[in-house]
XYZ file of C-alpha atoms in Angstrom:
779
model
C 18.020 8.555 -38.931
C 17.770 10.719 -42.034
C 14.658 12.384 -43.405
C 14.665 10.182 -46.506
C 13.802 7.237 -44.317
C 10.600 8.800 -42.943
C 8.614 7.779 -46.031
C 9.297 4.119 -45.226
C 8.391 4.415 -41.555
C 4.807 5.536 -40.813
C 5.655 6.085 -37.131
C 8.529 8.468 -37.892
C 6.526 10.165 -40.646
C 3.816 10.871 -38.054
C 6.484 12.106 -35.620
C 7.914 14.411 -38.301
C 4.470 15.845 -38.981
C 3.814 16.408 -35.261
C 7.224 18.036 -34.841
C 6.501 20.396 -37.725
C 3.157 21.383 -36.183
C 4.640 21.930 -32.746
C 7.752 23.778 -33.844
C 5.771 26.124 -36.094
C 3.645 27.116 -33.092
C 6.517 27.067 -30.623
C 7.432 30.037 -28.495
C 10.938 29.624 -29.842
C 10.854 30.115 -33.632
C 14.511 29.137 -34.004
C 13.531 25.531 -33.195
C 11.676 24.746 -36.401
C 12.054 21.187 -37.611
C 14.840 20.821 -40.142
C 14.774 17.856 -42.557
C 17.960 15.801 -42.593
C 18.449 15.974 -38.838
C 18.206 12.885 -36.691
C 15.610 12.781 -33.919
C 18.445 12.863 -31.408
C 19.914 16.019 -32.937
C 16.501 17.670 -32.782
C 16.207 16.720 -29.117
C 19.640 18.078 -28.320
C 18.816 21.329 -30.068
C 15.670 21.641 -27.958
C 17.639 21.058 -24.761
C 20.411 23.476 -25.718
C 18.055 26.323 -26.693
C 17.696 29.450 -24.604
C 13.918 29.124 -24.244
C 12.097 26.244 -22.531
C 10.480 24.035 -25.155
C 7.528 23.229 -22.860
C 6.787 26.532 -21.106
C 8.144 29.228 -23.425
C 10.089 30.770 -20.509
C 13.870 31.389 -20.582
C 15.851 28.510 -19.086
C 17.194 29.099 -15.581
C 20.810 28.757 -14.523
C 19.902 25.615 -12.567
C 18.727 23.951 -15.804
C 21.996 24.724 -17.581
C 24.083 23.463 -14.661
C 22.110 20.209 -14.494
C 22.297 19.779 -18.290
C 26.110 19.650 -18.123
C 25.858 16.748 -15.644
C 23.180 14.973 -17.690
C 25.405 14.878 -20.766
C 28.067 13.075 -18.725
C 25.722 10.211 -17.717
C 26.405 6.810 -19.356
C 22.828 6.660 -20.688
C 23.497 9.753 -22.839
C 25.922 7.818 -25.042
C 23.189 5.262 -25.770
C 20.540 7.874 -26.564
C 20.579 7.463 -30.367
C 20.593 3.671 -30.099
C 17.670 3.758 -27.649
C 15.580 6.011 -29.906
C 16.332 3.853 -32.933
C 15.280 0.681 -31.099
C 12.071 2.158 -29.705
C 11.122 3.504 -33.165
C 11.451 0.058 -34.731
C 10.054 -2.057 -31.863
C 7.000 -1.861 -29.660
C 8.675 -3.374 -26.570
C 12.252 -2.788 -25.396
C 14.131 -4.362 -22.475
C 16.691 -1.951 -21.019
C 19.251 -3.070 -18.439
C 21.034 -0.143 -16.841
C 23.543 -0.548 -14.063
C 23.370 1.549 -10.928
C 24.088 5.217 -11.617
C 23.568 5.001 -15.382
C 20.812 7.648 -15.282
C 18.095 5.481 -16.845
C 15.316 6.420 -14.382
C 15.582 10.178 -14.981
C 16.768 10.334 -18.619
C 14.901 7.629 -20.563
C 11.444 9.119 -19.756
C 12.705 12.529 -20.891
C 14.056 11.130 -24.158
C 10.658 9.585 -24.840
C 8.838 12.794 -23.913
C 10.886 14.829 -26.397
C 10.549 12.097 -29.007
C 6.821 11.285 -28.786
C 5.599 14.764 -27.767
C 2.692 13.078 -25.949
C 0.835 16.316 -25.190
C 0.134 16.877 -28.893
C -2.134 13.832 -29.082
C -3.602 14.294 -25.604
C -1.679 11.394 -24.086
C 0.961 10.981 -21.382
C 4.069 8.952 -20.705
C 3.962 6.871 -17.510
C 7.023 5.721 -15.573
C 6.250 3.303 -12.746
C 8.228 2.943 -9.535
C 7.864 0.192 -6.918
C 8.074 2.703 -4.035
C 6.317 5.951 -3.206
C 9.509 7.669 -2.079
C 11.144 6.947 -5.431
C 8.118 8.173 -7.405
C 7.992 11.516 -5.578
C 11.744 12.208 -5.390
C 12.469 11.217 -9.003
C 9.529 13.309 -10.256
C 10.942 16.330 -8.409
C 14.395 15.715 -9.893
C 13.069 15.380 -13.454
C 10.934 18.521 -13.052
C 14.130 20.377 -12.098
C 15.986 18.888 -15.070
C 13.223 19.929 -17.493
C 12.968 23.325 -15.766
C 9.233 22.988 -15.140
C 7.084 23.114 -12.027
C 6.337 19.808 -10.319
C 2.673 19.017 -10.872
C 2.519 20.738 -14.238
C 4.403 19.162 -17.184
C 5.953 16.596 -14.827
C 3.945 15.107 -11.966
C 3.466 12.049 -9.793
C 0.645 9.921 -8.436
C 0.899 7.759 -5.346
C -1.817 6.260 -3.162
C -4.053 9.044 -1.811
C -1.903 11.769 -3.411
C -2.198 13.101 -6.961
C 0.294 15.791 -7.984
C -0.650 16.179 -11.661
C -2.633 18.617 -13.826
C -4.145 18.848 -17.297
C -0.708 19.932 -18.564
C 1.083 16.806 -17.290
C 2.819 14.875 -20.064
C 5.295 12.817 -18.001
C 3.937 11.107 -14.910
C 5.834 9.077 -12.333
C 3.576 6.769 -10.338
C 3.710 3.642 -8.240
C 3.005 0.405 -10.083
C -0.055 -0.081 -7.862
C -1.566 3.209 -9.051
C -1.158 2.286 -12.731
C -2.792 -1.043 -11.935
C -5.748 0.806 -10.400
C -6.009 3.019 -13.488
C -6.303 -0.098 -15.649
C -9.501 -0.986 -13.754
C -11.301 2.008 -15.274
C -9.253 2.156 -18.502
C -8.456 -1.463 -19.511
C -6.328 -0.451 -22.552
C -4.537 2.416 -20.720
C -5.642 4.703 -23.550
C -4.363 7.800 -21.721
C -0.751 6.801 -22.395
C 1.396 6.721 -25.509
C 4.281 5.016 -23.694
C 4.698 3.075 -20.449
C 8.033 2.567 -18.700
C 8.195 -0.163 -16.054
C 11.199 0.850 -13.966
C 12.965 -1.341 -11.401
C 11.177 -4.364 -12.876
C 13.810 -6.634 -11.307
C 12.316 -5.938 -7.866
C 9.323 -8.012 -8.987
C 6.784 -6.406 -6.679
C 3.273 -7.811 -6.695
C 1.875 -4.922 -8.747
C 4.783 -4.981 -11.211
C 4.225 -8.665 -11.999
C 0.495 -8.112 -12.574
C 1.238 -5.021 -14.690
C 3.661 -6.939 -16.886
C 0.959 -9.507 -17.639
C -1.630 -6.807 -18.356
C 0.656 -4.674 -20.526
C 1.750 -7.702 -22.509
C -1.927 -8.356 -23.227
C -2.645 -4.675 -24.003
C 0.323 -4.452 -26.402
C -1.331 -6.989 -28.706
C -4.442 -4.745 -28.908
C -2.661 -1.361 -29.066
C 0.204 -1.386 -31.540
C 0.742 2.361 -30.981
C 1.692 1.835 -27.315
C 5.449 1.886 -26.671
C 6.703 -0.167 -23.711
C 10.107 0.008 -22.020
C 10.933 -2.497 -19.272
C 13.920 -1.281 -17.240
C 15.906 -3.471 -14.876
C 19.157 -3.215 -12.943
C 20.059 -6.915 -12.814
C 21.212 -9.601 -15.211
C 17.837 -11.389 -15.440
C 17.406 -9.719 -18.811
C 17.029 -12.994 -20.726
C 14.041 -13.979 -18.610
C 12.363 -10.630 -19.361
C 13.212 -10.929 -23.061
C 11.703 -14.390 -23.280
C 8.563 -13.263 -21.457
C 8.070 -10.297 -23.810
C 8.313 -12.389 -26.991
C 12.071 -11.943 -27.564
C 12.027 -8.147 -27.307
C 15.365 -6.431 -28.116
C 17.798 -5.718 -25.286
C 19.780 -2.543 -24.668
C 22.594 -2.636 -22.103
C 23.744 0.610 -20.475
C 26.918 0.444 -18.380
C 26.961 2.100 -14.981
C 29.278 4.858 -13.923
C 30.957 2.826 -11.215
C 34.434 2.622 -9.753
C 35.962 -0.518 -8.251
C 34.572 -1.487 -4.843
C 36.579 -3.436 -2.298
C 34.532 -6.023 -0.357
C 35.220 -6.883 3.292
C 33.614 -9.764 5.225
C 33.569 -10.515 8.944
C 35.728 -13.492 10.036
C 32.933 -14.789 12.293
C 29.133 -14.347 12.262
C 27.934 -11.324 14.250
C 25.634 -11.876 17.217
C 24.008 -8.434 17.101
C 24.165 -6.912 13.627
C 22.713 -3.561 14.803
C 25.440 -3.120 17.402
C 28.091 -4.189 14.861
C 26.691 -1.706 12.344
C 27.070 1.206 14.759
C 30.634 0.185 15.685
C 31.637 -0.233 12.031
C 30.225 3.197 11.106
C 32.142 4.905 13.915
C 35.319 3.014 13.052
C 35.091 4.163 9.419
C 34.501 7.739 10.580
C 37.549 7.583 12.822
C 40.017 5.830 10.477
C 38.960 6.070 6.815
C 39.578 8.981 4.397
C 36.877 11.450 3.349
C 33.620 10.013 1.964
C 30.016 9.476 3.054
C 28.630 6.235 4.528
C 25.459 4.376 3.527
C 24.037 1.868 6.021
C 21.291 -0.622 5.165
C 18.886 -1.610 7.962
C 15.456 -3.255 7.961
C 12.939 -0.705 9.245
C 12.046 2.598 10.879
C 12.582 1.515 14.486
C 16.027 0.051 13.767
C 17.051 3.076 11.703
C 16.044 5.608 14.360
C 17.760 3.529 17.055
C 20.986 3.341 15.000
C 20.914 7.098 14.251
C 20.539 7.896 17.929
C 23.404 5.585 18.962
C 25.745 6.843 16.240
C 25.106 10.498 17.152
C 25.574 9.819 20.866
C 28.851 7.923 20.493
C 30.176 10.264 17.781
C 29.752 13.230 20.140
C 31.794 11.422 22.809
C 34.505 10.541 20.290
C 34.646 14.128 18.998
C 35.444 15.371 22.494
C 38.352 12.932 22.819
C 39.895 13.225 19.335
C 40.084 15.633 16.420
C 37.312 14.121 14.285
C 35.267 16.054 11.738
C 31.581 16.858 12.281
C 29.105 14.099 11.556
C 25.638 14.395 9.998
C 23.395 11.311 10.450
C 20.328 11.164 8.179
C 17.586 8.477 8.284
C 15.682 7.323 5.179
C 12.493 5.250 5.160
C 9.158 5.495 3.354
C 7.086 7.096 6.125
C 9.453 10.069 6.516
C 8.078 13.467 5.396
C 9.321 14.557 1.923
C 11.432 17.411 3.317
C 13.170 14.962 5.691
C 13.760 12.534 2.812
C 15.432 15.280 0.789
C 18.079 15.685 3.527
C 19.901 12.633 2.129
C 20.942 14.763 -0.868
C 22.504 17.506 1.282
C 26.276 17.862 1.327
C 28.397 16.544 4.182
C 29.306 19.151 6.823
C 32.488 21.095 6.173
C 35.545 21.083 8.426
C 35.063 23.319 11.446
C 38.571 24.826 11.134
C 41.138 24.790 8.306
C 43.293 22.368 10.315
C 40.541 19.959 11.378
C 39.363 16.919 9.465
C 36.434 17.257 6.981
C 32.949 16.256 8.049
C 31.046 13.182 6.950
C 27.432 12.271 6.189
C 25.930 8.934 7.221
C 22.673 7.842 5.554
C 20.858 5.044 7.414
C 18.303 3.564 5.033
C 16.003 0.655 4.265
C 16.598 -1.262 1.023
C 14.948 1.661 -0.776
C 18.485 2.967 -1.392
C 19.509 -0.237 -3.190
C 18.192 0.785 -6.581
C 15.364 3.295 -6.341
C 17.448 6.257 -5.206
C 21.015 7.291 -6.028
C 22.902 9.328 -3.432
C 26.096 11.016 -4.616
C 29.124 11.134 -2.350
C 28.725 7.611 -0.933
C 32.116 5.890 -0.649
C 31.470 3.380 2.147
C 28.581 0.912 2.418
C 27.739 -1.148 5.517
C 25.600 -4.186 4.681
C 24.347 -6.354 7.600
C 22.706 -8.662 5.038
C 19.054 -8.357 6.085
C 15.852 -6.735 4.848
C 12.164 -6.921 5.695
C 10.212 -9.129 3.315
C 6.516 -9.832 3.091
C 5.804 -13.523 3.691
C 2.385 -15.184 3.384
C 1.426 -18.612 4.677
C -1.805 -19.588 2.880
C -2.498 -22.546 5.165
C -2.898 -20.385 8.255
C -3.839 -17.210 6.320
C -1.040 -15.159 7.906
C 0.853 -12.409 6.077
C 3.716 -10.709 7.884
C 6.836 -8.651 7.367
C 9.790 -10.767 8.415
C 13.440 -9.825 8.721
C 15.085 -12.148 6.191
C 18.534 -12.577 4.617
C 18.936 -10.708 1.337
C 19.855 -12.358 -1.987
C 23.237 -12.260 -3.708
C 21.784 -9.918 -6.337
C 20.673 -7.485 -3.600
C 24.100 -7.700 -1.928
C 25.769 -6.778 -5.245
C 23.392 -3.851 -5.677
C 24.242 -2.584 -2.200
C 27.973 -2.879 -2.807
C 27.638 -1.000 -6.101
C 26.402 2.061 -4.205
C 29.927 2.599 -2.861
C 31.493 3.157 -6.283
C 29.529 6.084 -7.605
C 32.020 8.944 -7.236
C 35.354 7.197 -6.594
C 36.721 3.782 -5.549
C 34.780 2.608 -2.501
C 34.542 -0.042 0.175
C 31.667 -2.323 1.200
C 31.686 -3.856 4.679
C 29.503 -6.963 4.777
C 28.676 -7.958 8.348
C 28.542 -11.667 7.502
C 31.115 -14.225 6.462
C 32.242 -14.915 2.912
C 31.053 -18.517 3.237
C 27.597 -17.264 4.232
C 27.508 -15.140 1.083
C 28.541 -18.041 -1.154
C 26.564 -20.855 0.443
C 23.584 -19.404 2.316
C 22.284 -16.494 0.231
C 20.006 -17.329 -2.681
C 20.802 -15.943 -6.137
C 17.698 -13.770 -6.562
C 14.987 -12.488 -4.223
C 11.783 -14.490 -4.564
C 9.145 -12.467 -6.474
C 6.556 -10.951 -4.158
C 3.743 -12.720 -6.002
C 5.045 -16.051 -4.636
C 4.924 -14.842 -1.020
C 1.856 -12.575 -0.774
C -1.825 -12.707 -0.014
C -3.508 -12.244 -3.411
C -6.937 -11.093 -2.183
C -6.573 -7.512 -3.432
C -4.917 -8.642 -6.681
C -7.675 -11.137 -7.535
C -10.344 -8.490 -6.840
C -8.548 -6.025 -9.153
C -8.083 -8.599 -11.925
C -11.755 -9.557 -11.709
C -12.704 -5.867 -11.972
C -10.465 -5.436 -15.040
C -12.304 -8.353 -16.635
C -9.765 -11.165 -16.321
C -11.769 -14.169 -15.156
C -9.417 -17.019 -16.075
C -6.859 -16.421 -13.331
C -5.298 -19.868 -13.709
C -4.224 -19.163 -17.294
C -3.298 -15.495 -16.794
C 0.191 -14.898 -18.211
C 2.188 -14.474 -14.973
C 5.973 -14.393 -15.335
C 6.066 -16.622 -12.231
C 2.641 -18.167 -11.524
C 1.633 -18.094 -7.831
C 0.937 -21.292 -5.915
C -2.578 -22.669 -6.574
C -3.238 -22.772 -2.826
C -2.517 -19.028 -2.521
C -4.901 -18.314 -5.391
C -7.595 -20.511 -3.845
C -7.240 -18.766 -0.484
C -7.746 -15.401 -2.200
C -10.894 -16.638 -3.975
C -12.140 -18.123 -0.705
C -11.595 -14.847 1.175
C -13.454 -12.813 -1.463
C -16.284 -15.340 -1.534
C -16.774 -15.177 2.241
C -16.673 -11.356 2.076
C -19.404 -11.436 -0.577
C -17.227 -9.894 -3.309
C -17.428 -13.066 -5.443
C -20.379 -15.407 -5.837
C -20.117 -19.227 -5.688
C -19.268 -19.313 -9.418
C -16.323 -16.952 -8.899
C -18.081 -14.028 -10.604
C -17.774 -10.482 -9.285
C -20.880 -9.401 -7.344
C -22.285 -5.870 -7.186
C -20.766 -5.607 -3.705
C -17.407 -6.775 -5.102
C -17.498 -4.139 -7.857
C -17.964 -1.426 -5.249
C -15.298 -2.901 -2.960
C -12.762 -2.860 -5.822
C -13.157 0.915 -6.105
C -11.400 1.407 -2.758
C -7.553 1.319 -2.685
C -7.758 -0.777 0.494
C -7.572 -4.376 1.612
C -10.843 -6.245 0.926
C -11.595 -6.523 4.664
C -11.393 -2.738 5.058
C -13.581 -2.198 1.993
C -16.192 -4.629 3.352
C -16.346 -2.786 6.698
C -16.893 0.496 4.834
C -19.625 -1.045 2.691
C -21.421 -2.494 5.750
C -21.048 0.615 7.938
C -24.325 2.332 6.843
C -26.235 -0.771 8.018
C -24.823 -0.111 11.486
C -25.330 3.666 11.331
C -21.606 4.501 11.610
C -20.148 5.089 8.127
C -18.479 8.375 9.202
C -16.681 6.675 12.085
C -15.567 3.613 10.084
C -14.255 5.981 7.408
C -12.046 7.697 10.013
C -10.818 4.374 11.451
C -9.889 2.951 8.029
C -8.052 6.176 7.176
C -6.063 5.884 10.416
C -5.196 2.243 9.632
C -3.925 3.288 6.181
C -1.147 5.591 7.449
C 2.037 4.980 9.478
C 1.737 4.635 13.261
C 0.425 7.880 14.767
C 1.913 7.322 18.233
C 5.444 8.530 18.938
C 7.437 6.756 21.639
C 10.927 8.294 21.959
C 13.293 6.033 23.860
C 14.196 8.744 26.355
C 10.525 9.740 26.946
C 8.779 6.376 26.897
C 6.970 6.871 30.211
C 5.622 10.296 29.181
C 4.560 8.960 25.764
C 2.725 6.015 27.345
C 0.950 8.363 29.767
C -0.136 10.573 26.860
C -1.477 7.553 24.973
C -3.631 6.533 27.962
C -5.604 9.795 27.518
C -6.871 8.498 24.151
C -7.235 4.819 25.082
C -10.688 3.295 24.746
C -11.800 0.465 26.981
C -12.974 -1.619 24.001
C -9.757 -1.569 22.008
C -7.338 -0.038 19.539
C -9.680 0.795 16.656
C -11.728 3.030 18.927
C -8.539 4.484 20.401
C -7.509 5.533 16.889
C -10.960 7.077 16.406
C -10.519 9.064 19.637
C -7.131 10.335 18.418
C -8.581 11.426 15.083
C -11.518 13.212 16.707
C -9.165 14.965 19.137
C -6.867 16.000 16.252
C -9.818 17.456 14.346
C -11.151 19.043 17.542
C -7.875 20.916 18.022
C -7.949 22.295 14.463
C -5.194 19.946 13.248
C -2.661 21.826 15.370
C 0.927 20.621 14.930
C 2.028 21.849 18.369
C -0.855 20.000 20.017
C 0.287 16.786 18.269
C 3.852 17.299 19.478
C 2.709 17.882 23.072
C 0.660 14.657 23.002
C 3.350 12.475 21.356
C 1.422 12.143 18.094
C 2.864 12.071 14.581
C 1.524 15.205 12.910
C 2.417 13.974 9.424
C 0.588 10.669 9.924
C -2.541 12.436 11.188
C -2.436 14.958 8.364
C -2.080 12.082 5.935
C -5.022 10.276 7.595
C -7.133 13.411 7.130
C -6.251 13.441 3.432
C -6.896 9.688 3.072
C -10.300 10.093 4.726
C -11.203 12.841 2.281
C -10.209 10.638 -0.689
C -12.177 7.656 0.665
C -15.199 9.851 1.359
C -15.197 10.999 -2.267
C -15.283 7.358 -3.386
C -18.156 6.597 -0.986
C -20.164 9.562 -2.240
C -19.487 8.543 -5.851
C -20.770 5.059 -5.046
C -23.795 6.649 -3.291
C -22.992 5.016 0.056
C -24.921 6.756 2.820
C -22.847 8.853 5.245
C -24.486 8.366 8.657
C -23.624 8.335 12.354
C -25.281 7.166 15.562
C -25.862 9.833 18.205
C -22.665 10.019 20.261
C -24.653 9.939 23.516
C -26.456 6.757 22.500
C -25.362 3.557 24.326
C -25.141 1.835 20.931
C -22.621 4.348 19.462
C -19.487 2.262 20.063
C -21.385 -1.040 19.788
C -22.400 -0.191 16.207
C -18.811 0.693 15.270
C -17.490 -2.597 16.684
C -20.152 -4.514 14.779
C -19.187 -2.800 11.516
C -15.515 -3.649 12.099
C -16.475 -7.276 12.772
C -18.417 -7.431 9.483
C -15.111 -7.004 7.631
C -12.705 -8.783 9.978
C -14.753 -11.827 11.037
C -12.040 -14.110 9.587
C -9.481 -12.453 11.896
C -10.967 -13.306 15.262
C -9.338 -14.788 18.370
C -10.618 -16.305 21.625
C -8.978 -16.118 25.058
C -8.241 -19.645 26.271
C -8.056 -20.725 29.906
C -4.264 -20.881 29.614
C -4.206 -17.074 29.237
C -3.228 -16.889 25.578
C -5.387 -16.250 22.535
C -6.176 -18.789 19.829
C -7.145 -17.584 16.348
C -10.427 -19.006 15.099
C -10.354 -21.832 12.545
C -6.533 -21.718 12.203
C -5.803 -22.308 15.926
C -2.658 -20.150 16.034
C -1.416 -19.246 19.518
C -1.081 -15.441 19.680
C -0.595 -12.625 22.189
C -1.840 -9.049 22.243
C 0.828 -6.739 20.803
C 2.649 -4.681 23.490
C 1.515 -1.478 21.756
C -2.178 -2.320 22.309
C -4.160 0.198 24.363
C -6.143 -2.605 26.040
C -5.284 -2.933 29.728
C -7.170 -6.225 30.067
C -7.758 -9.407 28.075
C -11.262 -9.516 26.551
C -12.631 -12.984 25.820
C -13.319 -12.288 22.113
C -11.392 -9.933 19.798
C -10.888 -9.172 16.119
C -7.502 -7.949 14.906
C -6.192 -5.994 11.959
C -2.726 -7.509 11.650
C -0.834 -10.674 12.567
C 2.784 -9.836 13.458
C 5.559 -12.419 13.615
C 8.583 -11.307 15.643
C 10.025 -13.181 18.612
C 6.424 -14.291 19.305
C 3.110 -14.312 17.454
C 1.296 -11.038 18.094
C -2.019 -9.623 16.951
C -2.060 -5.838 16.497
C -4.890 -3.269 16.393
C -7.302 -5.327 18.457
C -10.932 -4.619 19.420
C -13.298 -6.484 21.750
C -16.379 -8.009 20.122
C -19.324 -10.253 21.001
C -19.176 -13.817 19.648
C -22.703 -13.702 18.206
C -21.542 -10.939 15.810
C -19.152 -13.432 14.206
C -22.005 -15.859 13.532
C -24.131 -13.049 12.077
C -21.349 -11.611 9.867
C -20.836 -14.740 7.759
C -22.789 -17.906 8.651
C -21.119 -19.841 5.806
C -17.639 -19.179 7.235
C -18.759 -20.023 10.767
C -19.943 -23.495 9.822
C -18.613 -24.967 13.053
C -18.423 -28.500 11.638
C -15.305 -27.325 9.724
C -13.604 -25.827 12.814
C -10.948 -27.709 14.803
C -11.704 -28.392 18.450
C -10.957 -25.529 20.863
C -12.624 -23.542 23.632
C -13.706 -20.863 21.183
C -15.541 -23.411 19.048
C -17.315 -24.804 22.118
C -18.409 -21.294 23.148
C -19.787 -20.639 19.677
C -21.562 -24.023 19.703
C -23.270 -23.042 22.977
C -24.528 -19.843 21.336
C -25.756 -21.806 18.321
C -27.552 -24.288 20.609
C -29.062 -21.430 22.620
C -30.275 -19.844 19.408
C -31.757 -23.142 18.217
C -33.437 -23.667 21.595
C -34.784 -20.113 21.563
C -36.052 -20.549 18.026
C -37.783 -23.812 18.956
C -39.306 -22.150 22.005
C -40.605 -19.270 19.904
C -41.967 -21.689 17.314
C -43.728 -23.807 19.935
C -45.082 -20.667 21.575
C -46.402 -19.451 18.249
C -47.880 -22.886 17.618
C -49.590 -22.887 21.015
C -50.869 -19.414 20.391
C -52.256 -20.497 17.037
C -53.963 -23.536 18.624
C -55.331 -21.432 21.438
C -56.617 -19.035 18.820
C -58.487 -21.846 17.047
C -59.963 -23.182 20.323
C -60.969 -19.649 21.175
C -62.778 -19.374 17.888
C -64.675 -22.628 18.645
C -65.618 -21.488 22.136
C -66.816 -18.174 20.728
C -69.076 -20.017 18.270
C -70.502 -22.150 21.114
C -71.046 -18.997 23.112
C -72.852 -17.376 20.213
C -75.164 -20.424 19.807
C -75.784 -20.470 23.534
C -76.602 -16.794 23.419
C -79.052 -17.397 20.620
C -80.626 -20.312 22.501
C -80.779 -18.271 25.655
C -82.272 -15.409 23.800
C -85.102 -17.681 22.597
C -85.865 -18.688 26.215
C -85.732 -15.090 27.427
C -89.007 -14.292 29.460
C -89.143 -10.693 28.331
C -88.917 -11.794 24.704
C -91.763 -14.290 25.312
C -93.885 -11.536 26.916
C -93.302 -9.163 23.970
C -94.232 -11.947 21.559
C -97.464 -12.741 23.486
C -98.480 -9.066 23.577
C -97.855 -8.759 19.858
C -100.063 -11.792 19.216
C -102.940 -10.357 21.367
C -102.762 -7.068 19.496
C -103.075 -8.776 16.173
C -106.116 -10.755 17.361
C -107.866 -7.639 18.617
């Protein structure tokens, strides 16, 4: 775009003026703005200079090496077209295939184009996963040759790696949603990029509705919606026919293989397939998709064990097996980018790297060197049943779109192969086209609370891309009403406003809010922090007995919440020692994270002026108070032990069992639980013993027993209600009798007084004194 056109475009005229100001004050005087150059040419000149445009320091060799690779990315060829579209439109839909470079490059193009730091604003790029937000931010900081946390930073839940200098911020979609609660127009940002929008997470869907609304109020806000699938038309239609930019991926052909028959055990088949590829296929790394941490660690262990045996029998190259899941420490996550091991001798075969990952590697992260992909066809998906109020992670078949994404990972560096461990007919006939959006299969309690805090009261007419089921919305409103966050008219209460400040589930927030009333806010704070991090207990397969014995040392007789509190106190008592954690089979990273989470939550509590108190540890009521505070938040998640030996959840009458990981060595009659887990059976996890009367006290409106189905638990509660009624009647009758006896006492006292007076008149001594007095007067 030539300089002559700036006069007709106020936006570009403003940009030209800002560029002139910045360049004239720049550390690098050779970069002054030159009329007649396109914005893209100016950007390229900045990138190719010898001095860093943002820091004033000379560029490092790493920057120059990375820059050569950046220029080769497919997105680079579309740079001028992208800038032209974003200058002339407020909203842009960008579809970039896997490996196109959109996640790392588009935010940088906007940063150089808008120069957000000059007007005190930032550019935000959202990611659906924390791992992606942190790893991509680190990569972009390297590409811009700046320190992570300065010009480029990230924000994820309970972790803020930004500063006053930050101009480009990667953050999870949930964090941007939380920011909108305090800044409804997102005034801190000049541009917002919604990346991986095709994943349709709960927060992304809400954000799209909010940003669409904000865009009509803020015409200066630039919005880029980036996707990796072909649902572009749906996004275009939703965003009022916004223009579309397609960026091809840098992919090679991928050969697809299916199994002739369905596999009985996909984990076992995955391990065998990986070893077979290692033994027979040419050089190239392997990417395996599994559903969760336990499966991934199990597969890594089996692959390593069998690979070592095979290496002894044949001349195979060395093998490096690397896990990848969200709860891994950042340094362990970075191992996926390391090179494969080299051949041990000039004559031996080259080594190979195997990355075993969750579906995070589908789109959020790109790993170079992958030539072979093993796809069992499953992933963990959140599923919510509003009728029984149960939300669980279930292992479910993936969609065709997800299968194509996985296969595309094999063609990044050269022609690849994808081994699908299911039949071709299953792919064609049984897999759905797209994954159902999370908003259609989630509990919306937290979302409704956030929307209410933002000021959106008409939830039914909120502009969702895919509106949730009315029943799910009603359940969320019902939950918040019982918790006291919403009044009977659906308006946010003062309690609800405070609860929305916490980045926690509403039940957790309610327990924190109620904790000062039970004199245990410090303890509840620690418990909620422990529940907000990955499992702190390690249980290695080869040391299960030792790990279980170590866990018993922390176990509390009343349940898992108090066991977690014991662990946290012990961790703090041993000065957060990593070696101590290792010796006691505890995850140091999880405990360190819990410590950080507790600090963040404590800051919120102090800001809200919630009293930080504790009961004396030696007091008999110490643990009782904590259990009562937990019940005040989780009264809707209670279960009663039936005579048959299993538990029945209250009101929903779901048959459940205590989770095998529970520290309870007995079956208490009444419990509350933190999580309902659906696996081979229905389990309740993180369980604590309670007293039934606490349930009635926590929320009398919820425990209106006339609405409960018949069960032993209901009958027990009815007995307590009847006992309370009988006791109340007894106390009333006693008070009534006391009052009557008081009145009769008053009457008897009056009679006594009259009698006294009468008696006093007949008193002989009085008569004698009167007679003497009369004689004296006569004399």
